[in-house]
Amino acid sequence: MEKENKLLNYIKTNKEYILLSVIILLAFLLRIYKISAPSLWHDELMTIGRISGSWLDTLTNLADSPFPPLYYLILKAWTSLIGISEWSLRFPSALFGAILLIYLYKLTKLITNNKQTAYLAALLGAFWPYLINYSQEAKMYTLVWLLGLASWYYFLIFLKDQKSNNKWKYILSTIALIYTLYLGFLLLLTQIIIWFIYNKNKDYLKSLFIIILSYLPWVSIAFTNISHKKGILWIGKTENYLINLGSIFLSFINSYKIEEINILTIAITILVIYGIYHLIKEKQESLEKNSALFYLITPIILLSLIDYFYTPILVTRYLSFAIFPLIIILSYSINKTRDWNKYIPHILILLIISLFITSNLSTYYENSLKIDRENWKPMLKEICDKWPNSTFLTSTDIPEASLSFYAPCVKDKLFYLSLIKEQNFNDSSIVFFDRYNSYALMNQYIFEKENDQYIKIDEIQETNIYVIFYKKDDN
């Protein structure tokens, strides 16, 4: 009996941490489930290229990469111990994607001053399809989200209490953020705007100075990448900002079925509007609550201005941090319905999670390939099985080290269209492969003068990858 009482007292005393731990464990399981199933796609293969070889090779690759180095250095250290596979490449993203719920919980609790709302936010974050999707990619986005939430949380704490440990937690999390993705500067600028309107404490300027000073070693590389628009030239011009932002909002909710308007999107839209209405209606000069609105609106405005005046960049992944103020406002709105009836929040959260599972996650897990992602693994394997002794040509920018991960046969026999005019080849068979329809490219760039020497023997296509096999005509 005494042991049972101790156990019950322990559970009662640590209820908050136990419940949060259960949610985080659930989120982690959702993120590692079938994590190795989808083939690595273009961006993930590019990740292999950036961390392949020695540490010196990695540092050289990162100096020429369109992204800051922190995520890739972490991944390099991890894969140096574990090795490179689909699982090892994606595991850090899954881990970051689960851990960030700690800061989502703490931030929601700080903003709303309500534990129930914080639990709702963490639970929604655990099941949110878009967050699960990117937690299963070898990309830096979940680390950006984790550091962005930590920076936001410590920013609010620091403005209220300028203790040294709060100051350094804010500084370090923000430095790590901007060393992970350049768009972290949008979140930093949001913080500066909030500080200027609500606080203007001079201690913050000292912290800001340290953050900017820490970036000096990377400034010249960052300037080159931003001025040359590295990594974003694929983004098309925005024709209609309202339609584009609406599409981004729908993709935040649906993820797998990107632009589908259904009961889930309607319910979440109504609840978010209801939450925003009450945040504005309260008219409290609350730094914490108003920060949720600023974090939702300011990055959208700033990114839209960059898109309009400098270069197209208004796409879902670069606005993805806006999901978190969205989740906080949604959780606040759900808990606010308690004013009508104490059971309504429970019904709403069960309804939303059920719809996430039935209309989104079930489809996501059933497919071993994410929507619009190239299925490189079987295609490259087929190339090596059918035509292992051919010369291989491509117009993709994926490095040889990445392609040889799935197709060892291409090693030392791969040529790129951008360099092909400098290469002399007279092979009996040539395999050309690319991400999009490449037959026209092949004829235009490779065989424009001598295409009668080669005969197209075979052509295969799967999920945005095209492969063409040519054999030399000896006649």
Tab-separated table of C-alpha atoms in Angstrom:
chain	number	residue	atom	x	y	z
A	1	MET	CA	0.000	0.000	0.000
A	2	GLU	CA	2.832	2.376	0.888
A	3	LYS	CA	4.543	1.717	-2.456
A	4	GLU	CA	1.262	2.322	-4.305
A	5	ASN	CA	0.785	5.607	-2.475
A	6	LYS	CA	4.328	6.672	-3.353
A	7	LEU	CA	3.692	5.819	-6.983
A	8	LEU	CA	0.408	7.732	-7.020
A	9	ASN	CA	2.068	10.709	-5.339
A	10	TYR	CA	4.894	10.602	-7.876
A	11	ILE	CA	2.438	10.533	-10.782
A	12	LYS	CA	0.422	13.359	-9.264
A	13	THR	CA	3.516	15.461	-8.572
A	14	ASN	CA	5.021	14.856	-12.040
A	15	LYS	CA	1.790	14.666	-14.031
A	16	GLU	CA	2.822	17.491	-16.367
A	17	TYR	CA	6.117	15.879	-17.339
A	18	ILE	CA	4.627	12.391	-17.645
A	19	LEU	CA	1.840	13.549	-19.979
A	20	LEU	CA	4.264	15.579	-22.084
A	21	SER	CA	6.690	12.635	-22.256
A	22	VAL	CA	3.881	10.373	-23.493
A	23	ILE	CA	2.972	12.878	-26.210
A	24	ILE	CA	6.626	13.223	-27.273
A	25	LEU	CA	7.085	9.443	-27.362
A	26	LEU	CA	3.935	9.106	-29.483
A	27	ALA	CA	5.207	11.829	-31.825
A	28	PHE	CA	8.589	10.112	-32.118
A	29	LEU	CA	6.956	6.775	-33.003
A	30	LEU	CA	4.819	8.466	-35.669
A	31	ARG	CA	7.953	10.041	-37.126
A	32	ILE	CA	10.119	6.920	-37.271
A	33	TYR	CA	7.335	4.651	-38.562
A	34	LYS	CA	8.272	3.616	-42.128
A	35	ILE	CA	11.004	6.258	-42.112
A	36	SER	CA	13.159	4.202	-44.494
A	37	ALA	CA	10.351	3.262	-46.879
A	38	PRO	CA	10.357	6.168	-49.345
A	39	SER	CA	13.253	6.483	-51.743
A	40	LEU	CA	15.583	9.402	-51.170
A	41	TRP	CA	14.495	12.187	-53.507
A	42	HIS	CA	16.467	14.970	-55.177
A	43	ASP	CA	17.022	17.208	-52.154
A	44	GLU	CA	17.974	14.283	-49.923
A	45	LEU	CA	20.433	12.980	-52.506
A	46	MET	CA	21.933	16.467	-52.558
A	47	THR	CA	22.331	16.140	-48.775
A	48	ILE	CA	24.447	13.009	-49.306
A	49	GLY	CA	26.617	14.942	-51.742
A	50	ARG	CA	27.239	17.686	-49.173
A	51	ILE	CA	28.365	15.315	-46.401
A	52	SER	CA	30.224	12.730	-48.500
A	53	GLY	CA	33.962	12.229	-48.242
A	54	SER	CA	36.258	13.536	-45.542
A	55	TRP	CA	35.522	16.361	-43.134
A	56	LEU	CA	37.599	18.626	-45.380
A	57	ASP	CA	35.471	17.586	-48.376
A	58	THR	CA	32.324	18.349	-46.365
A	59	LEU	CA	33.561	21.805	-45.338
A	60	THR	CA	34.487	22.528	-48.966
A	61	ASN	CA	31.039	21.368	-50.138
A	62	LEU	CA	29.274	23.482	-47.512
A	63	ALA	CA	31.173	26.602	-48.539
A	64	ASP	CA	29.558	26.165	-51.976
A	65	SER	CA	26.159	25.042	-50.630
A	66	PRO	CA	23.080	27.298	-50.823
A	67	PHE	CA	22.419	26.670	-47.109
A	68	PRO	CA	24.227	27.501	-43.858
A	69	PRO	CA	26.318	24.655	-42.388
A	70	LEU	CA	24.965	23.659	-38.953
A	71	TYR	CA	22.489	20.949	-39.965
A	72	TYR	CA	24.971	19.320	-42.347
A	73	LEU	CA	27.763	19.342	-39.749
A	74	ILE	CA	25.454	17.592	-37.272
A	75	LEU	CA	24.444	15.059	-39.932
A	76	LYS	CA	28.079	14.519	-40.929
A	77	ALA	CA	29.045	13.773	-37.321
A	78	TRP	CA	26.066	11.414	-36.936
A	79	THR	CA	26.625	9.468	-40.188
A	80	SER	CA	30.359	9.242	-39.491
A	81	LEU	CA	29.392	7.081	-36.501
A	82	ILE	CA	26.376	5.228	-37.942
A	83	GLY	CA	26.997	5.171	-41.687
A	84	ILE	CA	24.835	6.490	-44.528
A	85	SER	CA	21.425	4.929	-45.165
A	86	GLU	CA	17.865	6.144	-45.571
A	87	TRP	CA	17.323	5.524	-41.856
A	88	SER	CA	20.486	7.250	-40.605
A	89	LEU	CA	19.997	10.260	-42.875
A	90	ARG	CA	16.411	10.827	-41.726
A	91	PHE	CA	16.655	9.874	-38.049
A	92	PRO	CA	17.983	13.264	-36.815
A	93	SER	CA	15.020	15.005	-38.499
A	94	ALA	CA	12.611	12.643	-36.726
A	95	LEU	CA	14.350	13.264	-33.412
A	96	PHE	CA	14.286	17.057	-33.823
A	97	GLY	CA	10.646	16.801	-34.935
A	98	ALA	CA	9.703	15.100	-31.661
A	99	ILE	CA	11.865	17.204	-29.332
A	100	LEU	CA	10.471	20.482	-30.678
A	101	LEU	CA	7.154	19.612	-29.008
A	102	ILE	CA	8.805	20.419	-25.670
A	103	TYR	CA	9.256	24.017	-26.760
A	104	LEU	CA	5.852	24.116	-28.445
A	105	TYR	CA	4.344	23.086	-25.102
A	106	LYS	CA	6.425	25.540	-23.036
A	107	LEU	CA	5.787	28.377	-25.476
A	108	THR	CA	2.030	27.777	-25.600
A	109	LYS	CA	1.910	27.600	-21.797
A	110	LEU	CA	3.850	30.875	-21.569
A	111	ILE	CA	1.677	32.640	-24.156
A	112	THR	CA	-1.737	31.456	-22.926
A	113	ASN	CA	-0.901	30.837	-19.260
A	114	ASN	CA	-2.909	27.635	-19.551
A	115	LYS	CA	-1.624	24.045	-19.260
A	116	GLN	CA	-4.614	22.516	-21.055
A	117	THR	CA	-4.001	24.715	-24.085
A	118	ALA	CA	-0.319	23.742	-24.018
A	119	TYR	CA	-1.207	20.031	-23.958
A	120	LEU	CA	-3.560	20.570	-26.900
A	121	ALA	CA	-0.779	22.294	-28.872
A	122	ALA	CA	1.704	19.480	-28.184
A	123	LEU	CA	-0.877	16.830	-29.087
A	124	LEU	CA	-1.804	18.579	-32.326
A	125	GLY	CA	1.884	18.957	-33.145
A	126	ALA	CA	2.419	15.232	-32.589
A	127	PHE	CA	-0.247	14.296	-35.180
A	128	TRP	CA	0.156	17.223	-37.593
A	129	PRO	CA	0.764	15.592	-41.028
A	130	TYR	CA	2.968	18.365	-42.432
A	131	LEU	CA	5.307	18.130	-39.424
A	132	ILE	CA	5.487	14.334	-39.741
A	133	ASN	CA	6.208	14.643	-43.462
A	134	TYR	CA	9.278	16.835	-42.975
A	135	SER	CA	10.369	14.842	-39.924
A	136	GLN	CA	10.978	11.994	-42.370
A	137	GLU	CA	13.252	13.944	-44.708
A	138	ALA	CA	17.014	14.384	-44.619
A	139	LYS	CA	16.611	18.157	-44.644
A	140	MET	CA	17.170	20.924	-42.114
A	141	TYR	CA	13.578	22.039	-41.549
A	142	THR	CA	12.810	20.234	-38.259
A	143	LEU	CA	16.053	21.607	-36.791
A	144	VAL	CA	15.012	25.096	-37.938
A	145	TRP	CA	11.628	24.628	-36.254
A	146	LEU	CA	13.211	23.364	-33.027
A	147	LEU	CA	15.689	26.236	-32.850
A	148	GLY	CA	13.053	28.770	-33.955
A	149	LEU	CA	10.703	27.711	-31.139
A	150	ALA	CA	13.567	27.730	-28.609
A	151	SER	CA	14.648	31.189	-29.762
A	152	TRP	CA	11.053	32.500	-29.549
A	153	TYR	CA	10.575	31.019	-26.066
A	154	TYR	CA	13.850	32.343	-24.634
A	155	PHE	CA	13.247	35.699	-26.347
A	156	LEU	CA	9.997	36.170	-24.388
A	157	ILE	CA	11.593	34.923	-21.161
A	158	PHE	CA	14.603	37.195	-21.622
A	159	LEU	CA	12.468	40.303	-22.200
A	160	LYS	CA	10.649	39.625	-18.924
A	161	ASP	CA	13.722	38.634	-16.932
A	162	GLN	CA	17.207	39.711	-18.031
A	163	LYS	CA	19.054	37.025	-16.046
A	164	SER	CA	22.344	35.896	-17.547
A	165	ASN	CA	21.217	32.305	-18.204
A	166	ASN	CA	18.079	33.502	-20.061
A	167	LYS	CA	20.199	35.848	-22.119
A	168	TRP	CA	22.651	33.155	-23.216
A	169	LYS	CA	19.971	30.578	-23.930
A	170	TYR	CA	18.355	33.123	-26.249
A	171	ILE	CA	21.647	34.099	-27.881
A	172	LEU	CA	22.836	30.529	-28.486
A	173	SER	CA	19.501	29.250	-29.837
A	174	THR	CA	19.248	32.242	-32.198
A	175	ILE	CA	22.823	31.891	-33.446
A	176	ALA	CA	22.185	28.202	-34.116
A	177	LEU	CA	18.957	29.147	-35.945
A	178	ILE	CA	20.587	31.528	-38.417
A	179	TYR	CA	23.435	29.056	-38.964
A	180	THR	CA	20.827	26.481	-40.036
A	181	LEU	CA	18.724	28.443	-42.562
A	182	TYR	CA	19.007	32.016	-43.838
A	183	LEU	CA	15.271	32.506	-43.379
A	184	GLY	CA	15.968	32.342	-39.643
A	185	PHE	CA	16.762	36.035	-40.064
A	186	LEU	CA	13.050	36.625	-40.740
A	187	LEU	CA	12.267	35.225	-37.291
A	188	LEU	CA	15.034	37.374	-35.793
A	189	LEU	CA	13.592	40.447	-37.530
A	190	THR	CA	10.159	39.543	-36.130
A	191	GLN	CA	11.684	39.530	-32.652
A	192	ILE	CA	13.287	42.937	-33.246
A	193	ILE	CA	9.901	44.370	-34.279
A	194	ILE	CA	8.223	42.907	-31.168
A	195	TRP	CA	11.019	44.276	-28.957
A	196	PHE	CA	10.753	47.732	-30.534
A	197	ILE	CA	6.974	47.928	-30.043
A	198	TYR	CA	6.613	46.366	-26.587
A	199	ASN	CA	9.886	46.504	-24.689
A	200	LYS	CA	12.879	48.562	-25.918
A	201	ASN	CA	15.092	47.208	-23.148
A	202	LYS	CA	18.688	48.095	-24.017
A	203	ASP	CA	19.989	44.751	-22.752
A	204	TYR	CA	18.397	43.168	-25.793
A	205	LEU	CA	20.573	45.300	-28.076
A	206	LYS	CA	23.676	43.829	-26.451
A	207	SER	CA	22.398	40.319	-27.159
A	208	LEU	CA	21.558	41.293	-30.725
A	209	PHE	CA	25.080	42.657	-31.179
A	210	ILE	CA	26.579	39.315	-30.043
A	211	ILE	CA	24.289	37.400	-32.440
A	212	ILE	CA	25.288	39.569	-35.408
A	213	LEU	CA	28.977	39.468	-34.425
A	214	SER	CA	28.886	35.653	-34.303
A	215	TYR	CA	27.772	35.563	-37.942
A	216	LEU	CA	30.785	37.430	-39.304
A	217	PRO	CA	32.699	34.227	-40.245
A	218	TRP	CA	29.842	33.241	-42.552
A	219	VAL	CA	28.833	36.666	-43.884
A	220	SER	CA	30.776	36.574	-47.157
A	221	ILE	CA	29.453	33.098	-48.038
A	222	ALA	CA	25.914	34.087	-47.042
A	223	PHE	CA	26.125	37.246	-49.170
A	224	THR	CA	27.309	35.235	-52.185
A	225	ASN	CA	24.529	32.675	-51.776
A	226	ILE	CA	21.794	35.280	-51.317
A	227	SER	CA	23.003	37.566	-54.110
A	228	HIS	CA	23.313	34.630	-56.538
A	229	LYS	CA	19.940	33.260	-55.359
A	230	LYS	CA	21.444	29.819	-54.812
A	231	GLY	CA	18.961	27.058	-54.153
A	232	ILE	CA	15.843	29.077	-54.995
A	233	LEU	CA	16.036	29.596	-58.777
A	234	TRP	CA	13.547	26.735	-59.230
A	235	ILE	CA	10.750	28.783	-57.625
A	236	GLY	CA	8.301	30.280	-60.115
A	237	LYS	CA	6.948	33.816	-60.108
A	238	THR	CA	3.939	34.454	-57.863
A	239	GLU	CA	0.977	35.417	-60.041
A	240	ASN	CA	-1.589	35.971	-57.284
A	241	TYR	CA	-0.469	36.416	-53.670
A	242	LEU	CA	-3.846	35.689	-52.098
A	243	ILE	CA	-4.258	32.444	-54.031
A	244	ASN	CA	-0.665	31.428	-53.310
A	245	LEU	CA	-0.977	32.124	-49.578
A	246	GLY	CA	-4.304	30.268	-49.517
A	247	SER	CA	-2.642	27.290	-51.193
A	248	ILE	CA	0.189	27.398	-48.635
A	249	PHE	CA	-2.356	27.442	-45.789
A	250	LEU	CA	-4.141	24.407	-47.256
A	251	SER	CA	-0.853	22.524	-47.626
A	252	PHE	CA	-0.042	23.265	-43.967
A	253	ILE	CA	-3.244	21.471	-42.974
A	254	ASN	CA	-3.434	18.691	-45.563
A	255	SER	CA	0.221	18.058	-46.440
A	256	TYR	CA	-0.380	14.920	-48.526
A	257	LYS	CA	-3.500	16.140	-50.362
A	258	ILE	CA	-2.059	19.580	-50.824
A	259	GLU	CA	-4.864	21.780	-52.138
A	260	GLU	CA	-7.946	19.849	-51.068
A	261	ILE	CA	-10.670	21.788	-49.260
A	262	ASN	CA	-12.512	19.423	-46.931
A	263	ILE	CA	-14.183	19.338	-43.521
A	264	LEU	CA	-10.750	19.394	-41.848
A	265	THR	CA	-9.594	22.577	-43.566
A	266	ILE	CA	-12.959	24.249	-42.981
A	267	ALA	CA	-12.994	23.354	-39.266
A	268	ILE	CA	-9.403	24.489	-38.662
A	269	THR	CA	-9.938	27.717	-40.630
A	270	ILE	CA	-13.026	28.612	-38.571
A	271	LEU	CA	-11.257	27.817	-35.299
A	272	VAL	CA	-8.140	29.832	-36.230
A	273	ILE	CA	-10.283	32.848	-37.168
A	274	TYR	CA	-12.170	32.425	-33.883
A	275	GLY	CA	-8.883	32.342	-31.970
A	276	ILE	CA	-7.471	35.405	-33.738
A	277	TYR	CA	-10.737	37.247	-33.069
A	278	HIS	CA	-10.492	36.594	-29.332
A	279	LEU	CA	-6.801	37.509	-29.190
A	280	ILE	CA	-7.608	40.868	-30.783
A	281	LYS	CA	-10.848	41.337	-28.828
A	282	GLU	CA	-9.154	40.947	-25.454
A	283	LYS	CA	-7.138	44.107	-26.178
A	284	GLN	CA	-4.538	43.187	-23.611
A	285	GLU	CA	-1.082	44.651	-23.925
A	286	SER	CA	0.254	41.132	-23.547
A	287	LEU	CA	3.655	40.702	-25.111
A	288	GLU	CA	3.285	36.918	-25.061
A	289	LYS	CA	-0.155	36.674	-26.698
A	290	ASN	CA	0.577	39.339	-29.262
A	291	SER	CA	3.812	37.576	-30.197
A	292	ALA	CA	1.721	34.682	-31.591
A	293	LEU	CA	0.028	37.061	-34.021
A	294	PHE	CA	3.334	38.701	-34.927
A	295	TYR	CA	4.969	35.322	-35.604
A	296	LEU	CA	2.049	34.344	-37.816
A	297	ILE	CA	1.760	37.578	-39.808
A	298	THR	CA	5.230	39.218	-39.911
A	299	PRO	CA	7.149	36.402	-41.702
A	300	ILE	CA	4.358	36.199	-44.289
A	301	ILE	CA	4.613	39.949	-44.973
A	302	LEU	CA	8.429	39.940	-45.047
A	303	LEU	CA	8.656	36.911	-47.344
A	304	SER	CA	5.986	38.371	-49.645
A	305	LEU	CA	7.984	41.609	-49.903
A	306	ILE	CA	11.152	39.668	-50.765
A	307	ASP	CA	9.170	37.688	-53.314
A	308	TYR	CA	7.738	40.824	-54.918
A	309	PHE	CA	10.788	43.092	-54.934
A	310	TYR	CA	13.757	40.707	-55.143
A	311	THR	CA	13.174	37.086	-56.157
A	312	PRO	CA	10.399	34.459	-56.088
A	313	ILE	CA	10.582	32.666	-52.735
A	314	LEU	CA	6.998	32.407	-51.471
A	315	VAL	CA	6.665	28.633	-51.140
A	316	THR	CA	5.320	26.410	-48.372
A	317	ARG	CA	8.604	25.155	-46.933
A	318	TYR	CA	10.019	28.658	-46.430
A	319	LEU	CA	6.892	29.778	-44.595
A	320	SER	CA	6.570	26.539	-42.650
A	321	PHE	CA	7.459	28.070	-39.261
A	322	ALA	CA	4.082	29.842	-39.416
A	323	ILE	CA	2.522	26.456	-38.613
A	324	PHE	CA	3.519	26.875	-34.962
A	325	PRO	CA	1.746	30.173	-34.190
A	326	LEU	CA	-1.110	28.622	-36.179
A	327	ILE	CA	-1.139	25.583	-33.858
A	328	ILE	CA	-0.908	27.813	-30.767
A	329	ILE	CA	-3.827	29.973	-31.921
A	330	LEU	CA	-5.815	26.856	-32.894
A	331	SER	CA	-5.211	25.305	-29.452
A	332	TYR	CA	-6.160	28.568	-27.756
A	333	SER	CA	-9.348	28.665	-29.833
A	334	ILE	CA	-10.257	25.043	-29.036
A	335	ASN	CA	-9.756	25.591	-25.316
A	336	LYS	CA	-11.781	28.822	-25.559
A	337	THR	CA	-14.844	26.795	-26.597
A	338	ARG	CA	-14.880	25.531	-23.006
A	339	ASP	CA	-16.865	28.715	-22.328
A	340	TRP	CA	-19.767	27.139	-24.246
A	341	ASN	CA	-19.495	23.631	-22.819
A	342	LYS	CA	-16.645	21.905	-20.975
A	343	TYR	CA	-16.815	18.858	-23.294
A	344	ILE	CA	-16.501	20.764	-26.594
A	345	PRO	CA	-12.643	21.018	-26.540
A	346	HIS	CA	-12.389	17.235	-26.089
A	347	ILE	CA	-14.768	16.634	-28.992
A	348	LEU	CA	-12.920	19.076	-31.265
A	349	ILE	CA	-9.447	17.698	-30.553
A	350	LEU	CA	-10.659	14.119	-31.125
A	351	LEU	CA	-12.364	15.178	-34.356
A	352	ILE	CA	-9.270	16.952	-35.726
A	353	ILE	CA	-6.871	14.130	-34.831
A	354	SER	CA	-9.290	11.543	-36.266
A	355	LEU	CA	-9.465	13.507	-39.526
A	356	PHE	CA	-5.672	13.836	-39.586
A	357	ILE	CA	-5.402	10.047	-39.325
A	358	THR	CA	-8.185	9.028	-41.696
A	359	SER	CA	-7.851	11.626	-44.443
A	360	ASN	CA	-4.108	12.226	-44.331
A	361	LEU	CA	-1.784	10.013	-42.338
A	362	SER	CA	-3.332	6.716	-43.470
A	363	THR	CA	-2.722	7.702	-47.108
A	364	TYR	CA	0.734	9.012	-46.268
A	365	TYR	CA	1.871	5.792	-44.588
A	366	GLU	CA	0.257	3.527	-47.176
A	367	ASN	CA	2.373	5.101	-49.920
A	368	SER	CA	6.075	4.348	-49.823
A	369	LEU	CA	6.611	7.550	-51.765
A	370	LYS	CA	5.685	11.089	-50.821
A	371	ILE	CA	3.634	13.080	-53.256
A	372	ASP	CA	5.623	14.586	-56.159
A	373	ARG	CA	8.896	13.069	-54.913
A	374	GLU	CA	11.116	11.171	-57.345
A	375	ASN	CA	11.420	7.439	-56.754
A	376	TRP	CA	15.149	7.223	-57.507
A	377	LYS	CA	15.874	3.929	-55.760
A	378	PRO	CA	14.142	1.461	-58.136
A	379	MET	CA	14.964	3.524	-61.219
A	380	LEU	CA	18.696	3.700	-60.545
A	381	LYS	CA	18.734	0.020	-59.594
A	382	GLU	CA	17.056	-0.830	-62.904
A	383	ILE	CA	19.646	1.220	-64.775
A	384	CYS	CA	22.494	-0.781	-63.209
A	385	ASP	CA	20.678	-4.103	-63.718
A	386	LYS	CA	19.922	-3.509	-67.414
A	387	TRP	CA	22.790	-1.364	-68.688
A	388	PRO	CA	25.722	-1.578	-66.226
A	389	ASN	CA	28.461	-1.003	-68.808
A	390	SER	CA	27.001	2.079	-70.473
A	391	THR	CA	28.073	5.692	-70.299
A	392	PHE	CA	25.655	7.679	-68.160
A	393	LEU	CA	24.514	11.205	-68.976
A	394	THR	CA	22.328	13.535	-66.919
A	395	SER	CA	21.305	17.173	-66.737
A	396	THR	CA	20.419	16.955	-63.051
A	397	ASP	CA	22.637	18.678	-60.486
A	398	ILE	CA	22.796	15.660	-58.169
A	399	PRO	CA	26.457	14.805	-57.426
A	400	GLU	CA	27.932	11.489	-58.526
A	401	ALA	CA	28.559	10.517	-54.895
A	402	SER	CA	24.809	10.794	-54.269
A	403	LEU	CA	23.677	8.894	-57.366
A	404	SER	CA	26.166	6.098	-56.739
A	405	PHE	CA	24.472	5.531	-53.351
A	406	TYR	CA	21.702	3.741	-55.280
A	407	ALA	CA	23.622	3.042	-58.516
A	408	PRO	CA	27.268	2.034	-58.007
A	409	CYS	CA	27.564	1.409	-61.753
A	410	VAL	CA	27.553	5.149	-62.539
A	411	LYS	CA	30.752	5.785	-60.599
A	412	ASP	CA	33.464	7.247	-62.866
A	413	LYS	CA	31.154	6.871	-65.890
A	414	LEU	CA	28.793	9.784	-65.285
A	415	PHE	CA	28.817	12.962	-67.382
A	416	TYR	CA	26.759	16.119	-66.969
A	417	LEU	CA	25.066	18.013	-69.799
A	418	SER	CA	26.680	21.265	-68.707
A	419	LEU	CA	30.106	19.743	-69.420
A	420	ILE	CA	29.282	17.330	-72.214
A	421	LYS	CA	30.661	19.499	-75.016
A	422	GLU	CA	34.039	19.256	-73.341
A	423	GLN	CA	33.854	15.454	-73.173
A	424	ASN	CA	34.662	12.991	-75.911
A	425	PHE	CA	32.801	9.720	-75.797
A	426	ASN	CA	32.310	7.025	-78.347
A	427	ASP	CA	30.552	4.343	-76.346
A	428	SER	CA	28.337	1.669	-77.809
A	429	SER	CA	25.488	2.491	-75.403
A	430	ILE	CA	24.421	5.577	-73.495
A	431	VAL	CA	21.871	5.943	-70.715
A	432	PHE	CA	20.391	9.381	-70.143
A	433	PHE	CA	18.340	10.072	-67.009
A	434	ASP	CA	16.843	13.190	-65.484
A	435	ARG	CA	14.142	14.498	-63.156
A	436	TYR	CA	11.710	15.719	-65.830
A	437	ASN	CA	10.965	14.957	-69.466
A	438	SER	CA	14.449	14.908	-70.939
A	439	TYR	CA	14.083	13.447	-74.413
A	440	ALA	CA	14.102	16.930	-75.970
A	441	LEU	CA	17.141	17.860	-73.896
A	442	MET	CA	18.975	14.780	-75.094
A	443	ASN	CA	18.355	15.570	-78.759
A	444	GLN	CA	19.075	19.269	-78.373
A	445	TYR	CA	22.238	19.203	-76.308
A	446	ILE	CA	23.841	15.853	-77.013
A	447	PHE	CA	23.021	14.644	-80.461
A	448	GLU	CA	22.065	17.821	-82.262
A	449	LYS	CA	24.722	17.140	-84.909
A	450	GLU	CA	25.102	13.392	-84.801
A	451	ASN	CA	21.887	12.012	-83.408
A	452	ASP	CA	21.649	9.605	-86.317
A	453	GLN	CA	24.563	7.618	-84.824
A	454	TYR	CA	22.458	6.472	-81.875
A	455	ILE	CA	19.122	4.697	-81.808
A	456	LYS	CA	16.695	4.975	-78.924
A	457	ILE	CA	16.132	1.429	-77.670
A	458	ASP	CA	14.164	1.904	-74.470
A	459	GLU	CA	12.473	4.604	-72.420
A	460	ILE	CA	11.064	4.333	-68.904
A	461	GLN	CA	9.371	6.833	-66.633
A	462	GLU	CA	8.256	6.865	-63.017
A	463	THR	CA	7.340	9.733	-60.669
A	464	ASN	CA	9.042	12.602	-62.490
A	465	ILE	CA	12.119	10.582	-63.511
A	466	TYR	CA	12.824	9.830	-67.161
A	467	VAL	CA	15.367	7.300	-68.425
A	468	ILE	CA	16.337	6.855	-72.095
A	469	PHE	CA	18.623	4.110	-73.360
A	470	TYR	CA	20.547	4.718	-76.607
A	471	LYS	CA	22.576	2.196	-78.573
A	472	LYS	CA	25.070	3.126	-81.252
A	473	ASP	CA	23.999	2.279	-84.793
A	474	ASP	CA	26.907	0.362	-86.309
A	475	ASN	CA	25.238	0.454	-89.689
